[in-house]
PDB file of C-alpha atoms in Angstrom:
ATOM      1  CA  GLU A 406      37.713 -26.791  59.258  1.00 95.00           C
ATOM      2  CA  VAL A 407      37.654 -29.046  55.777  1.00 96.00           C
ATOM      3  CA  GLN A 408      37.915 -27.043  52.974  1.00 97.00           C
ATOM      4  CA  LEU A 409      38.027 -28.054  48.881  1.00 98.00           C
ATOM      5  CA  LEU A 410      38.997 -25.499  46.627  1.00 98.00           C
ATOM      6  CA  GLU A 411      38.929 -26.572  42.938  1.00 98.00           C
ATOM      7  CA  SER A 412      40.730 -24.695  40.247  1.00 97.00           C
ATOM      8  CA  GLY A 413      41.839 -24.991  36.581  1.00 97.00           C
ATOM      9  CA  GLY A 414      38.410 -24.698  34.721  1.00 97.00           C
ATOM     10  CA  GLY A 415      38.151 -22.880  31.524  1.00 97.00           C
ATOM     11  CA  LEU A 416      37.196 -23.376  27.905  1.00 98.00           C
ATOM     12  CA  VAL A 417      38.595 -25.836  25.633  1.00 98.00           C
ATOM     13  CA  GLN A 418      37.926 -26.789  22.356  1.00 97.00           C
ATOM     14  CA  PRO A 419      36.709 -30.305  21.593  1.00 98.00           C
ATOM     15  CA  GLY A 420      39.051 -33.022  21.856  1.00 98.00           C
ATOM     16  CA  GLY A 421      41.378 -31.278  23.725  1.00 98.00           C
ATOM     17  CA  SER A 422      42.586 -31.447  27.520  1.00 98.00           C
ATOM     18  CA  LEU A 423      42.689 -30.116  30.450  1.00 98.00           C
ATOM     19  CA  ARG A 424      43.490 -30.469  34.175  1.00 98.00           C
ATOM     20  CA  VAL A 425      41.440 -29.550  37.242  1.00 98.00           C
ATOM     21  CA  SER A 426      42.788 -29.626  40.828  1.00 98.00           C
ATOM     22  CA  CYS A 427      41.677 -29.658  44.142  1.00 98.00           C
ATOM     23  CA  ALA A 428      43.490 -27.870  46.962  1.00 98.00           C
ATOM     24  CA  ALA A 429      42.280 -29.407  50.332  1.00 98.00           C
ATOM     25  CA  SER A 430      43.124 -28.623  53.540  1.00 97.00           C
ATOM     26  CA  GLY A 431      41.731 -29.227  57.157  1.00 97.00           C
ATOM     27  CA  PHE A 432      41.842 -32.615  57.662  1.00 96.00           C
ATOM     28  CA  THR A 433      44.163 -35.638  56.856  1.00 96.00           C
ATOM     29  CA  PHE A 434      44.318 -35.804  53.107  1.00 97.00           C
ATOM     30  CA  SER A 435      46.300 -38.848  52.857  1.00 96.00           C
ATOM     31  CA  GLY A 436      44.239 -40.996  54.785  1.00 90.00           C
ATOM     32  CA  GLN A 437      41.264 -39.852  52.787  1.00 96.00           C
ATOM     33  CA  LEU A 438      39.343 -41.510  49.664  1.00 97.00           C
ATOM     34  CA  MET A 439      38.409 -38.501  47.260  1.00 98.00           C
ATOM     35  CA  THR A 440      35.862 -38.165  44.527  1.00 98.00           C
ATOM     36  CA  TRP A 441      35.004 -36.255  41.729  1.00 98.00           C
ATOM     37  CA  VAL A 442      31.224 -34.883  40.938  1.00 98.00           C
ATOM     38  CA  ARG A 443      30.246 -33.280  37.835  1.00 98.00           C
ATOM     39  CA  GLN A 444      26.435 -31.363  37.156  1.00 98.00           C
ATOM     40  CA  ALA A 445      26.129 -30.065  33.213  1.00 98.00           C
ATOM     41  CA  PRO A 446      24.231 -27.165  32.728  1.00 97.00           C
ATOM     42  CA  GLY A 447      20.389 -27.414  34.234  1.00 96.00           C
ATOM     43  CA  LYS A 448      21.501 -31.145  35.035  1.00 98.00           C
ATOM     44  CA  GLY A 449      21.338 -34.022  37.992  1.00 98.00           C
ATOM     45  CA  LEU A 450      24.611 -34.888  39.998  1.00 98.00           C
ATOM     46  CA  GLU A 451      27.075 -37.325  38.206  1.00 98.00           C
ATOM     47  CA  TRP A 452      29.658 -39.101  39.845  1.00 98.00           C
ATOM     48  CA  VAL A 453      32.631 -39.075  37.779  1.00 98.00           C
ATOM     49  CA  SER A 454      35.977 -40.809  39.800  1.00 98.00           C
ATOM     50  CA  SER A 455      37.228 -41.897  43.421  1.00 98.00           C
ATOM     51  CA  ILE A 456      40.276 -42.504  44.410  1.00 98.00           C
ATOM     52  CA  SER A 457      41.730 -44.442  47.290  1.00 97.00           C
ATOM     53  CA  GLY A 458      43.584 -42.332  49.969  1.00 96.00           C
ATOM     54  CA  ARG A 459      47.143 -43.679  48.950  1.00 96.00           C
ATOM     55  CA  GLY A 460      46.135 -43.161  45.307  1.00 95.00           C
ATOM     56  CA  THR A 461      46.257 -46.936  44.771  1.00 96.00           C
ATOM     57  CA  THR A 462      43.226 -47.671  43.765  1.00 97.00           C
ATOM     58  CA  THR A 463      40.810 -45.582  40.786  1.00 98.00           C
ATOM     59  CA  ASN A 464      37.452 -45.832  40.059  1.00 98.00           C
ATOM     60  CA  TYR A 465      35.678 -44.536  36.740  1.00 98.00           C
ATOM     61  CA  ALA A 466      32.256 -43.619  35.285  1.00 98.00           C
ATOM     62  CA  GLU A 467      31.735 -45.924  32.376  1.00 98.00           C
ATOM     63  CA  SER A 468      31.371 -41.953  30.155  1.00 98.00           C
ATOM     64  CA  VAL A 469      34.468 -41.042  31.534  1.00 98.00           C
ATOM     65  CA  LEU A 470      37.145 -44.244  31.745  1.00 98.00           C
ATOM     66  CA  GLY A 471      39.928 -44.411  29.146  1.00 97.00           C
ATOM     67  CA  ARG A 472      39.455 -40.627  28.847  1.00 98.00           C
ATOM     68  CA  PHE A 473      40.150 -39.286  32.479  1.00 98.00           C
ATOM     69  CA  THR A 474      42.793 -40.075  35.333  1.00 98.00           C
ATOM     70  CA  VAL A 475      42.303 -39.156  38.439  1.00 98.00           C
ATOM     71  CA  SER A 476      45.389 -39.014  40.781  1.00 98.00           C
ATOM     72  CA  ARG A 477      46.923 -36.990  44.194  1.00 98.00           C
ATOM     73  CA  ASP A 478      49.872 -35.912  45.434  1.00 98.00           C
ATOM     74  CA  ASN A 479      49.410 -36.336  49.284  1.00 98.00           C
ATOM     75  CA  SER A 480      52.292 -34.335  50.062  1.00 97.00           C
ATOM     76  CA  LYS A 481      50.884 -31.286  48.537  1.00 98.00           C
ATOM     77  CA  ASN A 482      47.522 -32.043  49.895  1.00 98.00           C
ATOM     78  CA  THR A 483      46.268 -31.906  46.116  1.00 98.00           C
ATOM     79  CA  LEU A 484      43.804 -34.082  43.972  1.00 98.00           C
ATOM     80  CA  TYR A 485      43.899 -33.934  40.298  1.00 98.00           C
ATOM     81  CA  LEU A 486      41.511 -34.949  37.411  1.00 98.00           C
ATOM     82  CA  GLN A 487      43.311 -35.157  34.063  1.00 98.00           C
ATOM     83  CA  MET A 488      40.710 -34.921  31.091  1.00 98.00           C
ATOM     84  CA  ASN A 489      41.562 -35.620  28.124  1.00 98.00           C
ATOM     85  CA  SER A 490      39.499 -36.037  24.443  1.00 98.00           C
ATOM     86  CA  LEU A 491      36.870 -33.882  25.871  1.00 98.00           C
ATOM     87  CA  SER A 492      33.655 -33.299  23.891  1.00 98.00           C
ATOM     88  CA  ALA A 493      30.496 -31.030  24.416  1.00 98.00           C
ATOM     89  CA  GLU A 494      28.977 -33.665  26.385  1.00 98.00           C
ATOM     90  CA  ASP A 495      32.110 -33.213  29.298  1.00 98.00           C
ATOM     91  CA  THR A 496      30.857 -29.795  29.802  1.00 98.00           C
ATOM     92  CA  ALA A 497      29.860 -29.392  33.436  1.00 98.00           C
ATOM     93  CA  VAL A 498      30.870 -28.017  36.800  1.00 98.00           C
ATOM     94  CA  TYR A 499      33.377 -30.321  38.400  1.00 98.00           C
ATOM     95  CA  TYR A 500      32.915 -30.473  42.233  1.00 98.00           C
ATOM     96  CA  CYS A 501      36.168 -31.937  44.916  1.00 98.00           C
ATOM     97  CA  ALA A 502      34.245 -34.198  46.964  1.00 97.00           C
ATOM     98  CA  LYS A 503      35.548 -35.856  50.431  1.00 96.00           C
ATOM     99  CA  ASP A 504      34.976 -39.556  50.066  1.00 93.00           C
ATOM    100  CA  THR A 505      32.200 -41.394  48.641  1.00 89.00           C
ATOM    101  CA  ASN A 506      29.487 -40.907  50.988  1.00 90.00           C
ATOM    102  CA  VAL A 507      30.197 -36.994  50.778  1.00 91.00           C
ATOM    103  CA  ASP A 508      30.341 -34.962  53.696  1.00 93.00           C
ATOM    104  CA  HIS A 509      32.092 -31.728  52.408  1.00 97.00           C
ATOM    105  CA  TRP A 510      31.803 -30.539  48.694  1.00 98.00           C
ATOM    106  CA  GLY A 511      34.291 -27.852  47.277  1.00 98.00           C
ATOM    107  CA  GLN A 512      33.055 -24.865  45.353  1.00 97.00           C
ATOM    108  CA  GLY A 513      33.389 -26.353  41.982  1.00 98.00           C
ATOM    109  CA  THR A 514      34.700 -25.307  38.994  1.00 98.00           C
ATOM    110  CA  LEU A 515      33.329 -24.895  35.408  1.00 98.00           C
ATOM    111  CA  VAL A 516      34.664 -26.806  32.215  1.00 98.00           C
ATOM    112  CA  THR A 517      33.544 -25.639  28.980  1.00 98.00           C
ATOM    113  CA  VAL A 518      33.960 -27.715  25.955  1.00 98.00           C
ATOM    114  CA  SER A 519      33.427 -25.759  22.665  1.00 97.00           C
ATOM    115  CA  SER A 520      34.600 -24.702  19.595  1.00 95.00           C
TER     116      SER A 520
ATOM    117  CA  ASP B1396      24.753 -50.410  37.725  1.00 96.00           C
ATOM    118  CA  ILE B1397      22.105 -49.676  40.578  1.00 97.00           C
ATOM    119  CA  GLN B1398      20.076 -47.356  39.527  1.00 98.00           C
ATOM    120  CA  LEU B1399      18.368 -44.647  41.569  1.00 98.00           C
ATOM    121  CA  THR B1400      14.567 -43.684  41.050  1.00 98.00           C
ATOM    122  CA  GLN B1401      13.111 -40.639  42.945  1.00 98.00           C
ATOM    123  CA  SER B1402       9.895 -39.241  43.364  1.00 98.00           C
ATOM    124  CA  PRO B1403       8.286 -37.141  42.683  1.00 97.00           C
ATOM    125  CA  SER B1404      10.305 -35.155  40.235  1.00 98.00           C
ATOM    126  CA  SER B1405       9.021 -31.908  41.706  1.00 97.00           C
ATOM    127  CA  LEU B1406       6.888 -31.011  44.217  1.00 96.00           C
ATOM    128  CA  SER B1407       5.078 -27.514  45.363  1.00 97.00           C
ATOM    129  CA  ALA B1408       4.620 -26.729  49.238  1.00 97.00           C
ATOM    130  CA  SER B1409       4.113 -24.152  51.784  1.00 97.00           C
ATOM    131  CA  VAL B1410       6.295 -22.859  54.523  1.00 97.00           C
ATOM    132  CA  GLY B1411       5.424 -24.967  57.554  1.00 97.00           C
ATOM    133  CA  ASP B1412       3.936 -28.215  55.189  1.00 97.00           C
ATOM    134  CA  ARG B1413       5.764 -31.703  55.974  1.00 98.00           C
ATOM    135  CA  VAL B1414       7.078 -33.253  52.587  1.00 98.00           C
ATOM    136  CA  THR B1415       8.196 -36.461  52.086  1.00 98.00           C
ATOM    137  CA  ILE B1416      10.799 -37.738  48.988  1.00 98.00           C
ATOM    138  CA  THR B1417      11.020 -41.275  47.853  1.00 98.00           C
ATOM    139  CA  CYS B1418      14.259 -43.076  46.625  1.00 98.00           C
ATOM    140  CA  ARG B1419      14.003 -46.531  45.186  1.00 98.00           C
ATOM    141  CA  ALA B1420      17.036 -48.361  44.216  1.00 98.00           C
ATOM    142  CA  SER B1421      16.900 -51.199  41.822  1.00 98.00           C
ATOM    143  CA  GLN B1422      18.115 -53.431  44.153  1.00 98.00           C
ATOM    144  CA  SER B1423      19.205 -53.849  47.769  1.00 98.00           C
ATOM    145  CA  ILE B1424      21.687 -51.268  49.312  1.00 97.00           C
ATOM    146  CA  SER B1425      21.403 -52.021  52.636  1.00 97.00           C
ATOM    147  CA  THR B1426      21.471 -48.610  54.014  1.00 98.00           C
ATOM    148  CA  TRP B1427      24.674 -47.036  52.323  1.00 98.00           C
ATOM    149  CA  ILE B1428      22.219 -44.070  50.774  1.00 98.00           C
ATOM    150  CA  ALA B1429      23.048 -40.278  51.307  1.00 98.00           C
ATOM    151  CA  TRP B1430      20.832 -37.410  50.741  1.00 98.00           C
ATOM    152  CA  TYR B1431      21.841 -34.119  49.730  1.00 98.00           C
ATOM    153  CA  GLN B1432      20.362 -30.395  49.366  1.00 98.00           C
ATOM    154  CA  GLN B1433      21.250 -28.196  46.544  1.00 98.00           C
ATOM    155  CA  ARG B1434      20.030 -24.742  45.994  1.00 97.00           C
ATOM    156  CA  PRO B1435      20.345 -23.006  42.984  1.00 94.00           C
ATOM    157  CA  ASP B1436      24.081 -21.802  41.868  1.00 94.00           C
ATOM    158  CA  GLU B1437      25.844 -23.629  44.987  1.00 97.00           C
ATOM    159  CA  ALA B1438      27.352 -26.276  45.491  1.00 97.00           C
ATOM    160  CA  PRO B1439      25.492 -29.548  47.217  1.00 98.00           C
ATOM    161  CA  LYS B1440      25.508 -29.734  50.848  1.00 97.00           C
ATOM    162  CA  SER B1441      25.576 -33.218  52.818  1.00 97.00           C
ATOM    163  CA  LEU B1442      22.151 -33.787  54.934  1.00 98.00           C
ATOM    164  CA  ILE B1443      22.019 -37.314  55.478  1.00 98.00           C
ATOM    165  CA  TYR B1444      24.320 -40.544  55.410  1.00 98.00           C
ATOM    166  CA  ALA B1445      23.811 -44.348  56.224  1.00 98.00           C
ATOM    167  CA  ALA B1446      19.943 -43.513  55.224  1.00 98.00           C
ATOM    168  CA  SER B1447      19.303 -42.406  58.615  1.00 98.00           C
ATOM    169  CA  ILE B1448      22.351 -40.025  60.362  1.00 98.00           C
ATOM    170  CA  LEU B1449      22.230 -36.604  60.311  1.00 98.00           C
ATOM    171  CA  ARG B1450      24.877 -34.502  59.358  1.00 97.00           C
ATOM    172  CA  SER B1451      26.655 -32.532  62.242  1.00 95.00           C
ATOM    173  CA  GLY B1452      24.557 -28.710  61.485  1.00 95.00           C
ATOM    174  CA  VAL B1453      21.895 -30.381  59.887  1.00 97.00           C
ATOM    175  CA  PRO B1454      18.667 -28.687  61.434  1.00 97.00           C
ATOM    176  CA  SER B1455      16.185 -31.771  63.096  1.00 97.00           C
ATOM    177  CA  ARG B1456      13.233 -31.211  60.986  1.00 98.00           C
ATOM    178  CA  PHE B1457      15.272 -33.234  58.412  1.00 98.00           C
ATOM    179  CA  SER B1458      14.890 -37.177  58.567  1.00 98.00           C
ATOM    180  CA  GLY B1459      16.046 -40.199  56.591  1.00 98.00           C
ATOM    181  CA  SER B1460      14.851 -43.724  56.836  1.00 98.00           C
ATOM    182  CA  GLY B1461      14.565 -46.922  54.459  1.00 98.00           C
ATOM    183  CA  SER B1462      16.650 -50.001  54.142  1.00 98.00           C
ATOM    184  CA  GLY B1463      17.158 -52.513  51.324  1.00 97.00           C
ATOM    185  CA  THR B1464      15.526 -50.748  48.070  1.00 98.00           C
ATOM    186  CA  ASP B1465      13.332 -48.001  49.523  1.00 98.00           C
ATOM    187  CA  PHE B1466      14.043 -44.947  51.432  1.00 98.00           C
ATOM    188  CA  THR B1467      12.473 -41.736  52.450  1.00 98.00           C
ATOM    189  CA  LEU B1468      13.572 -37.974  52.949  1.00 98.00           C
ATOM    190  CA  THR B1469      11.161 -36.285  55.256  1.00 98.00           C
ATOM    191  CA  ILE B1470      11.455 -32.337  56.116  1.00 98.00           C
ATOM    192  CA  THR B1471       8.787 -31.274  58.715  1.00 94.00           C
ATOM    193  CA  SER B1472       7.814 -27.592  58.916  1.00 94.00           C
ATOM    194  CA  LEU B1473       9.189 -26.277  56.090  1.00 97.00           C
ATOM    195  CA  GLN B1474      11.458 -23.122  56.005  1.00 97.00           C
ATOM    196  CA  PRO B1475      11.935 -20.647  53.084  1.00 96.00           C
ATOM    197  CA  GLU B1476      15.597 -21.799  52.968  1.00 96.00           C
ATOM    198  CA  ASP B1477      14.297 -25.492  52.254  1.00 97.00           C
ATOM    199  CA  PHE B1478      13.317 -24.625  48.939  1.00 97.00           C
ATOM    200  CA  ALA B1479      15.639 -26.411  46.937  1.00 98.00           C
ATOM    201  CA  THR B1480      16.422 -29.447  44.862  1.00 98.00           C
ATOM    202  CA  TYR B1481      17.357 -32.866  46.583  1.00 98.00           C
ATOM    203  CA  TYR B1482      19.294 -35.983  45.585  1.00 98.00           C
ATOM    204  CA  CYS B1483      19.486 -39.007  46.487  1.00 98.00           C
ATOM    205  CA  GLN B1484      22.992 -41.110  46.408  1.00 98.00           C
ATOM    206  CA  GLN B1485      23.925 -44.839  46.699  1.00 98.00           C
ATOM    207  CA  TYR B1486      27.423 -45.749  47.506  1.00 97.00           C
ATOM    208  CA  ASN B1487      27.199 -49.365  48.236  1.00 97.00           C
ATOM    209  CA  SER B1488      29.059 -50.290  44.976  1.00 96.00           C
ATOM    210  CA  TYR B1489      30.464 -48.409  41.749  1.00 97.00           C
ATOM    211  CA  PRO B1490      29.454 -46.847  39.661  1.00 97.00           C
ATOM    212  CA  ILE B1491      28.102 -44.948  42.355  1.00 98.00           C
ATOM    213  CA  THR B1492      24.880 -43.134  41.561  1.00 98.00           C
ATOM    214  CA  PHE B1493      22.552 -40.542  42.419  1.00 98.00           C
ATOM    215  CA  GLY B1494      18.719 -40.278  41.723  1.00 98.00           C
ATOM    216  CA  GLN B1495      17.547 -37.689  39.273  1.00 98.00           C
ATOM    217  CA  GLY B1496      16.451 -34.918  41.725  1.00 98.00           C
ATOM    218  CA  THR B1497      13.738 -33.814  43.616  1.00 98.00           C
ATOM    219  CA  ARG B1498      12.697 -29.961  42.933  1.00 98.00           C
ATOM    220  CA  LEU B1499      10.749 -28.675  45.797  1.00 98.00           C
ATOM    221  CA  GLU B1500       9.228 -25.630  44.876  1.00 97.00           C
ATOM    222  CA  MET B1501       7.411 -22.802  46.934  1.00 95.00           C
ATOM    223  CA  LYS B1502       3.631 -23.105  46.314  1.00 92.00           C
TER     224      LYS B1502
END
């Protein structure tokens, strides 16, 4: 059974940094493209970033380009999203997702940017 | 960027009804479209990919169609658990984009 378990969310001050993680199981993680999608409170879904199976190719939404970095540790079956220079507009639930054409979603982790 | 426009934005229907949600892309995306269902306070659930292929475990009352720029999600014989928000998504090219969502409410 595919499982995606996010962690690392929380409250961070504007301008601060945070790293969220996603522990994956139930499939061959190293061969799978992975994606982060976020959802601001009461809003729709927004694609954030995707990373290839080997981690050699990454793509970002313009809204996070230069501030967020996606990475993965295939030895630990874990996906990461390092978020820097956070602002209130980054407040959202961050979902880890398998593939770009998502077949499995994590439960999400809430990131709140506020002073 | 490819824009996706869903219509309607909201929809009221009754159990047993048939409903159709439309998603229009700003340029051709072949059949590189997926549909997701999201109930309140839950993570999204994947319903359909490649415009018309049902994910495993998704009831057959859900169906998708279309190609190019115009796509539809149809739910026949609505069930109580179907009242939720539905999103289309294109994965033809980066940046990946979602429609704004269609909220399906009980009449």
